[in-house]
CSV table of N, CA and C in Angstrom, one decimal:
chain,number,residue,atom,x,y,z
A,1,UNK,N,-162.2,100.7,165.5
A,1,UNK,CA,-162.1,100.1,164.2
A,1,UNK,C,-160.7,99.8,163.9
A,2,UNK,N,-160.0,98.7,163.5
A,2,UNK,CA,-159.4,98.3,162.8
A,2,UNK,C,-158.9,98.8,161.5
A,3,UNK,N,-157.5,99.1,160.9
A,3,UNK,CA,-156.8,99.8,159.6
A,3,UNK,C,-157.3,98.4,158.8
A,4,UNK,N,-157.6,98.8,157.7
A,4,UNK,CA,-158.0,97.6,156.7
A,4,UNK,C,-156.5,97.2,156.4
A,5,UNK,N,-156.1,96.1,156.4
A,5,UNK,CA,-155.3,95.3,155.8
A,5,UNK,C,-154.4,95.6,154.2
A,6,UNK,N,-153.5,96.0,153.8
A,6,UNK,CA,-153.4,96.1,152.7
A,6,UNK,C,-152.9,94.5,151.7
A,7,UNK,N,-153.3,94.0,151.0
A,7,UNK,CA,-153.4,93.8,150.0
A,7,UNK,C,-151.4,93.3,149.0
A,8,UNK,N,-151.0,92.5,149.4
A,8,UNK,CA,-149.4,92.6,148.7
A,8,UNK,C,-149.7,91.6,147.4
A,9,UNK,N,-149.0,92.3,146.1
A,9,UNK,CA,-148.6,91.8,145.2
A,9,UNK,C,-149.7,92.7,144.4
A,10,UNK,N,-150.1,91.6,142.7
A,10,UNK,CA,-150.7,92.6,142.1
A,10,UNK,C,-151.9,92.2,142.1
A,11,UNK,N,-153.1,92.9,142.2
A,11,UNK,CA,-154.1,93.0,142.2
A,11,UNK,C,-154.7,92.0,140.9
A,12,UNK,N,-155.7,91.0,141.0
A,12,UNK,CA,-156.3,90.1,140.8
A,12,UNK,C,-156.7,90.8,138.8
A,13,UNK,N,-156.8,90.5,137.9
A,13,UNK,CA,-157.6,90.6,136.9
A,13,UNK,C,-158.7,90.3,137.1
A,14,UNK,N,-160.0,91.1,136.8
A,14,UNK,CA,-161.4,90.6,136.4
A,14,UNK,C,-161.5,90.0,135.2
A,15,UNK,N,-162.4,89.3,134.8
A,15,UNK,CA,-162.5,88.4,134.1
A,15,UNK,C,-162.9,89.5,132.6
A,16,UNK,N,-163.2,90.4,132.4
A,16,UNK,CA,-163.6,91.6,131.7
A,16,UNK,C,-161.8,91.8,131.2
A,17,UNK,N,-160.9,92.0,132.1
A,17,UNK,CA,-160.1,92.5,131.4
A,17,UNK,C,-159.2,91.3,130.5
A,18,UNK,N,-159.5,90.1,131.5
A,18,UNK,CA,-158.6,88.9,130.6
A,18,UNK,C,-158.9,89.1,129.2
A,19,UNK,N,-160.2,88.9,129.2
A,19,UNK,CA,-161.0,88.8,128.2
A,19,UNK,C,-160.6,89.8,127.1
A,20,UNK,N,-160.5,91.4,127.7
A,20,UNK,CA,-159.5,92.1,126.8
A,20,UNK,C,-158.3,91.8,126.4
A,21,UNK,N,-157.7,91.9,127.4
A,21,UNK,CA,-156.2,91.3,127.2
A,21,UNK,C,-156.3,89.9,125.6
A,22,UNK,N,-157.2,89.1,126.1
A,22,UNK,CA,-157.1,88.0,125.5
A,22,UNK,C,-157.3,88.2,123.9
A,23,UNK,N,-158.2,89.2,123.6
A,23,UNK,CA,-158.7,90.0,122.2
A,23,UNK,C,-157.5,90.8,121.6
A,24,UNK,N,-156.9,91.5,122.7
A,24,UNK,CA,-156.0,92.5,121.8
A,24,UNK,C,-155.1,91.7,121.6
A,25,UNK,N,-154.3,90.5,122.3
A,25,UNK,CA,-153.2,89.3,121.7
A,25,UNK,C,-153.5,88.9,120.3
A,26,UNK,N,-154.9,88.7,120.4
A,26,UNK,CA,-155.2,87.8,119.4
A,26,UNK,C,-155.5,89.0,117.7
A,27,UNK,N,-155.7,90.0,118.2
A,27,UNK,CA,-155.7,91.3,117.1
A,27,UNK,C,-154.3,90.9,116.9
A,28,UNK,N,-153.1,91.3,117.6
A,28,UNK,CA,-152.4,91.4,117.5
A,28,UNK,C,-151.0,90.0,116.3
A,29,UNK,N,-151.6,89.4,117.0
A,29,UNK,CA,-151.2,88.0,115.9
A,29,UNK,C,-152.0,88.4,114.6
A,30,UNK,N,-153.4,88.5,114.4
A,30,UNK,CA,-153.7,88.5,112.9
A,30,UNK,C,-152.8,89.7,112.2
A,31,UNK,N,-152.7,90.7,113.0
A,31,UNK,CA,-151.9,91.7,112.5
A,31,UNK,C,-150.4,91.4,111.9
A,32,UNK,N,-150.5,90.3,112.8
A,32,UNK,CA,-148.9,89.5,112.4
A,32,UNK,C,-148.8,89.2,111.4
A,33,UNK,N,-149.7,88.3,110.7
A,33,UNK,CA,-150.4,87.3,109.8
A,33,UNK,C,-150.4,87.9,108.7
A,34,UNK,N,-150.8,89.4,108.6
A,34,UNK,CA,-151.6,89.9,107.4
A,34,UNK,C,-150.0,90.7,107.3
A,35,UNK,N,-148.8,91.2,107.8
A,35,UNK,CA,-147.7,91.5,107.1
A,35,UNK,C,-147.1,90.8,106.9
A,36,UNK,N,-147.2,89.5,107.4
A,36,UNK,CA,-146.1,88.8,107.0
A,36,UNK,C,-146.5,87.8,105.7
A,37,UNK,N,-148.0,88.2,104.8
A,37,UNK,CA,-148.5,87.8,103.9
A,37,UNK,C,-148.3,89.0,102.6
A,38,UNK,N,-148.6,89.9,103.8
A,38,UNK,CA,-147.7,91.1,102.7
A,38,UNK,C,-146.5,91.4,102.3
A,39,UNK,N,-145.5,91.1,103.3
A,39,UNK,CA,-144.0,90.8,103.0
A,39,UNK,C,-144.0,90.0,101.9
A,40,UNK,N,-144.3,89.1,102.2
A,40,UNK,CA,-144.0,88.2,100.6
A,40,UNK,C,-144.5,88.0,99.5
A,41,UNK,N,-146.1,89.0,99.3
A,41,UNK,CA,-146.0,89.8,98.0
A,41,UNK,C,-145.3,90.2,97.3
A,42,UNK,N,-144.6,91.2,98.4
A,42,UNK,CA,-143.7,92.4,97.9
A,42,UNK,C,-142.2,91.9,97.2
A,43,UNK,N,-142.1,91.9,96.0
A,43,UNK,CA,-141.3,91.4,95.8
A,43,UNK,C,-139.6,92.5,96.2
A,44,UNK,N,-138.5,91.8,96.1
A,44,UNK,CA,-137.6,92.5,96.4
A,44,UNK,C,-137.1,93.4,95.2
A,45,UNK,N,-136.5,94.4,95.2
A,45,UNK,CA,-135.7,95.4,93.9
A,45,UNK,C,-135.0,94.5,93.4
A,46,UNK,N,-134.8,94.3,92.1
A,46,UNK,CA,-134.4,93.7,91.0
A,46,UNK,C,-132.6,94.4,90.6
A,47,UNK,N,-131.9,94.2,90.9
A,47,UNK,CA,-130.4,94.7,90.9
A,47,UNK,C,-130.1,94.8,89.6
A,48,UNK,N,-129.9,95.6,88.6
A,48,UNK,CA,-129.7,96.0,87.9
A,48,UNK,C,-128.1,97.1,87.3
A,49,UNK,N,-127.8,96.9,86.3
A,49,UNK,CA,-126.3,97.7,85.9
A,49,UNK,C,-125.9,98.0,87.1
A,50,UNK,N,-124.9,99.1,87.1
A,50,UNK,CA,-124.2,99.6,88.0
A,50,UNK,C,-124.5,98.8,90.0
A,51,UNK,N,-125.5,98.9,90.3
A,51,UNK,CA,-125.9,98.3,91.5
A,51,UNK,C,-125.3,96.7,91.7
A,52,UNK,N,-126.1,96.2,90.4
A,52,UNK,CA,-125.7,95.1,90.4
A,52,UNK,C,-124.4,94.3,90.8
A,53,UNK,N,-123.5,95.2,90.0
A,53,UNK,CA,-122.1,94.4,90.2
A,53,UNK,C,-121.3,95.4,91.5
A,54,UNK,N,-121.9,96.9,92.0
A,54,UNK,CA,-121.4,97.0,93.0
A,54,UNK,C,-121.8,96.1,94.2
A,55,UNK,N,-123.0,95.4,94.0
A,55,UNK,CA,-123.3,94.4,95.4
A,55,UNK,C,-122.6,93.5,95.2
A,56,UNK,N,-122.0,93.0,93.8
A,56,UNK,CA,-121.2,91.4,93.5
A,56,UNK,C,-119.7,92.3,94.5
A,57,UNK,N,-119.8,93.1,94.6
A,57,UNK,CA,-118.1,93.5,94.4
A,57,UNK,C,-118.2,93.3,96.0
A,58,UNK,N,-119.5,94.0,97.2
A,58,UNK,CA,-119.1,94.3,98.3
A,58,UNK,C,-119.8,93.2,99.1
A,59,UNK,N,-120.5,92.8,98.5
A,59,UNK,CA,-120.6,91.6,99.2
A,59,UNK,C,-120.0,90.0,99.0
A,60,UNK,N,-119.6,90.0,98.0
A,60,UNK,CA,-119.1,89.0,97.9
A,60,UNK,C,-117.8,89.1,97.7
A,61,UNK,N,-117.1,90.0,97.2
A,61,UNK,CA,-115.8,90.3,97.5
A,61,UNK,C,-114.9,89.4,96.0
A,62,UNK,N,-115.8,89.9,95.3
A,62,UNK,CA,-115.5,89.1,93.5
A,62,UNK,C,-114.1,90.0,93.4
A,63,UNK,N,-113.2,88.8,92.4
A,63,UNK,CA,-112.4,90.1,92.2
A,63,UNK,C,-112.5,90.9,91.2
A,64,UNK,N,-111.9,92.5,91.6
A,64,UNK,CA,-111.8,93.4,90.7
A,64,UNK,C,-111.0,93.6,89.4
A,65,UNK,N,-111.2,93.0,88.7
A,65,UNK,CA,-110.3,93.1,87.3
A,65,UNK,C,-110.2,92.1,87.3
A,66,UNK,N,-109.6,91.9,85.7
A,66,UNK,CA,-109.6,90.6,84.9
A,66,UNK,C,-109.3,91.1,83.6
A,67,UNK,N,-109.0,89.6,82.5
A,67,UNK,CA,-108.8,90.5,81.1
A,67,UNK,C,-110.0,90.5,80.1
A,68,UNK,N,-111.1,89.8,80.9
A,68,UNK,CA,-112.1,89.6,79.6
A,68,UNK,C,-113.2,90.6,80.3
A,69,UNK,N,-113.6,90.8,81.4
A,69,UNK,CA,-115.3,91.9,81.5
A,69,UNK,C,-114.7,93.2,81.2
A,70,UNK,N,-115.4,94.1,82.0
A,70,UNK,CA,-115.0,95.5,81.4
A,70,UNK,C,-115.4,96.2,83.0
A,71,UNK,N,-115.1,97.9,82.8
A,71,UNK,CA,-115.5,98.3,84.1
A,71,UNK,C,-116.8,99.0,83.9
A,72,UNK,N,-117.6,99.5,84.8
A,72,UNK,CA,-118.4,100.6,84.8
A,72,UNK,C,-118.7,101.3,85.9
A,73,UNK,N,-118.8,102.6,85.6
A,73,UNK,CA,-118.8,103.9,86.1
A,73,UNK,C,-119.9,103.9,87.1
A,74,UNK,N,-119.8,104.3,88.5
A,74,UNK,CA,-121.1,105.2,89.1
A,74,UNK,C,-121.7,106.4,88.4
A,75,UNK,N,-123.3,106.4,88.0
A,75,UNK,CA,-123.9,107.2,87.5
A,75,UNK,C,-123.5,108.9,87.8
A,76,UNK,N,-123.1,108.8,89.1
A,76,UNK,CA,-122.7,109.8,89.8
A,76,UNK,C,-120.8,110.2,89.1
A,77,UNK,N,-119.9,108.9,88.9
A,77,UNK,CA,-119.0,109.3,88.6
A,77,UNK,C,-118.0,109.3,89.9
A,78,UNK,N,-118.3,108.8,91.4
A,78,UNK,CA,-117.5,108.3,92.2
A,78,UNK,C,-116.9,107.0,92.5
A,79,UNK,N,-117.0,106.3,91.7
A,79,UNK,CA,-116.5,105.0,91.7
A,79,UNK,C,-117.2,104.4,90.5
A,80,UNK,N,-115.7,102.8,90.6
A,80,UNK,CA,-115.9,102.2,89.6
A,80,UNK,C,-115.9,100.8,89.8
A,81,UNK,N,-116.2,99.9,89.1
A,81,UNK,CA,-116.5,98.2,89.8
A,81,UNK,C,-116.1,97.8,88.3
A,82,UNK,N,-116.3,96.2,89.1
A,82,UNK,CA,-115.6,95.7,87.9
A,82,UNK,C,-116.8,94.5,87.4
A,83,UNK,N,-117.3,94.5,86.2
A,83,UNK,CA,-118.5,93.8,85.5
A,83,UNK,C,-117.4,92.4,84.7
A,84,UNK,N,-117.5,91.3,85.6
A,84,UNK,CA,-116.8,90.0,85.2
A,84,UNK,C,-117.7,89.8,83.9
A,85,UNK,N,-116.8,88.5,82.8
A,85,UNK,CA,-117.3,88.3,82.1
A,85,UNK,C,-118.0,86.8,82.3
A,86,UNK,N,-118.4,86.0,81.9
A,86,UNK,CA,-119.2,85.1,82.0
A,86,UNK,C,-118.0,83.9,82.1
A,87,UNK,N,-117.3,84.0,81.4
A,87,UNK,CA,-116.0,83.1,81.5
A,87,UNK,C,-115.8,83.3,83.0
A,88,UNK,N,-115.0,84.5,83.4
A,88,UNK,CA,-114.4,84.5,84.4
A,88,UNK,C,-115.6,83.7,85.8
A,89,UNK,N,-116.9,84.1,85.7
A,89,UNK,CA,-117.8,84.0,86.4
A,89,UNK,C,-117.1,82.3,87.1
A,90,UNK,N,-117.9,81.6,86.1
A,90,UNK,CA,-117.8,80.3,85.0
A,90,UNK,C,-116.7,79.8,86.1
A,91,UNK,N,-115.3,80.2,85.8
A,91,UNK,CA,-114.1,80.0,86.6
A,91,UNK,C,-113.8,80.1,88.2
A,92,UNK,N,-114.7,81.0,88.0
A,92,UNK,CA,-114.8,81.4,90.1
A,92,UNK,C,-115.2,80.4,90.1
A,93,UNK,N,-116.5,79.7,89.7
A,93,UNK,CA,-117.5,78.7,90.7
A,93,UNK,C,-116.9,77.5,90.4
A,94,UNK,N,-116.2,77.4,89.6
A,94,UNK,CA,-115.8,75.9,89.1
A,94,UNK,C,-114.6,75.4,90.3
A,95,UNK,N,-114.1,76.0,91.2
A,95,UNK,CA,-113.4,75.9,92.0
A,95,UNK,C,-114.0,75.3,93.2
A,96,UNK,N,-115.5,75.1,93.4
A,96,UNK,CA,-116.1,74.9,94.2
A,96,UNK,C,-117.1,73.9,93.7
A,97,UNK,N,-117.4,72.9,93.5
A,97,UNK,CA,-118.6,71.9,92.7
A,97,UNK,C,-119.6,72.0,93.7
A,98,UNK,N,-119.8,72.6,94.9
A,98,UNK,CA,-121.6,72.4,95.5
A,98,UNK,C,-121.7,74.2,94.9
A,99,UNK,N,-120.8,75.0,95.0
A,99,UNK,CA,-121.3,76.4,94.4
A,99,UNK,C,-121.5,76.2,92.9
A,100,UNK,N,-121.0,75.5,92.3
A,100,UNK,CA,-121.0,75.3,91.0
A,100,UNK,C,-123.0,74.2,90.1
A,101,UNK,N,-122.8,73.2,91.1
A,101,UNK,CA,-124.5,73.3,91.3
A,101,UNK,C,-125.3,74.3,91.7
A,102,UNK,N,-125.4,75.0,92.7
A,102,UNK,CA,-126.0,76.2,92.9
A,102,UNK,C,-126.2,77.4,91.9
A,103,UNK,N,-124.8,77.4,91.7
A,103,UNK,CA,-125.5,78.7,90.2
A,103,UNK,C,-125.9,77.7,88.9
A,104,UNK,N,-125.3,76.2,88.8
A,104,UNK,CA,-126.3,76.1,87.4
A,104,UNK,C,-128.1,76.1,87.9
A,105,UNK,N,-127.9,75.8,89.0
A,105,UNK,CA,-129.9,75.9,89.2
A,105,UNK,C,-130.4,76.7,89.1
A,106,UNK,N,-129.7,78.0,89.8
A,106,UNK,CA,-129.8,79.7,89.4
A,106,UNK,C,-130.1,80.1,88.1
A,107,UNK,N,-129.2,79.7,87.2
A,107,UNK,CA,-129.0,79.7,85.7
A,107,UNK,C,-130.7,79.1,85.2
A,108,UNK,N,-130.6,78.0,85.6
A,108,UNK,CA,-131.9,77.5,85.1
A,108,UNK,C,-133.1,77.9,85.4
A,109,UNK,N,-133.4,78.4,87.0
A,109,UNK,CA,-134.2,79.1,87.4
A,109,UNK,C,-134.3,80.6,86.4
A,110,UNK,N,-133.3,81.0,86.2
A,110,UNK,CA,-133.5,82.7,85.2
A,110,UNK,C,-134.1,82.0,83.8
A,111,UNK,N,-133.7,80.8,83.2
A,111,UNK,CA,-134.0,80.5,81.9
A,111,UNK,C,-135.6,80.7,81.9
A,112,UNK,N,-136.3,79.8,83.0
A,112,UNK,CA,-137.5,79.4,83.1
A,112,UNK,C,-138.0,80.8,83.1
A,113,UNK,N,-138.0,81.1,84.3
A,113,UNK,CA,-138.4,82.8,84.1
A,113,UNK,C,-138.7,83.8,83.2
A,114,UNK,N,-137.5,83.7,82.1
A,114,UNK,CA,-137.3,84.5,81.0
A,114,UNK,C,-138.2,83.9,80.2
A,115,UNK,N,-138.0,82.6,80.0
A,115,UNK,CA,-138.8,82.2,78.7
A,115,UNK,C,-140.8,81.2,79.0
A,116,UNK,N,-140.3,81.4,80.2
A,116,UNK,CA,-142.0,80.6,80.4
A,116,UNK,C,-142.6,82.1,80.8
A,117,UNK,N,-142.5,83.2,81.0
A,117,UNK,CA,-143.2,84.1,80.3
A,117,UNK,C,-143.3,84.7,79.1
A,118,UNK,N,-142.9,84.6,78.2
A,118,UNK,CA,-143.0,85.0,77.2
A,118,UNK,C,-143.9,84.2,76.2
């Protein structure tokens, strides 16, 4: 008798397993589907006091001081940021006219907000 022959590379799929294979991809996308429908439910945290103007400070790198906002304190009492006044805001953006459209739409977008719910 003869050694049977072996066989190189990978062994063939049955049509049973495609068929799985083919189901769990396809689980797998709806699964996709249904968080990424729930991501955008979810709305994001709303930045408020102290947060608020520490993110203006570190991410955007606003400056710190001026003669018209004021400062405020970490709730904790480790730091302190600087809360621009509307003027100064006003002045940053006016240096730039496409940033300067962008926050008036901003502006307009919070008006609507505020007042077409109420």
């Amino acid at each position: 008798m003869e050694p049977e022959k072996k066989k190189r590379g990978r062994p063939r799929k049955t049509l049973e397993q495609k068929e799985a294979t083919r189901t769990a991809s396809e689980a797998q996308k709806e699964i996709v589907e249904v968080i990424k429908e729930i991501i955008v439910r979810v709305p994001e945290p709303r930045l408020e006091g102290f947060e608020l103007y520490k993110t203006l400070k570190d991410k955007t790198r606003f400056p710190q001081g001026g003669s018209m906002g004021q400062w405020m304190e970490d709730p904790n009492g480790f730091e302190v940021v600087y809360a621009p006044s509307y003027q100064e805001i006003i002045t940053f953006f006016m240096a730039d006219p496409e940033k300067m459209n962008q926050m008036r739409d901003a502006v307009i977008r919070a008006y609507i907000e505020l007042y077409a719910s109420s």
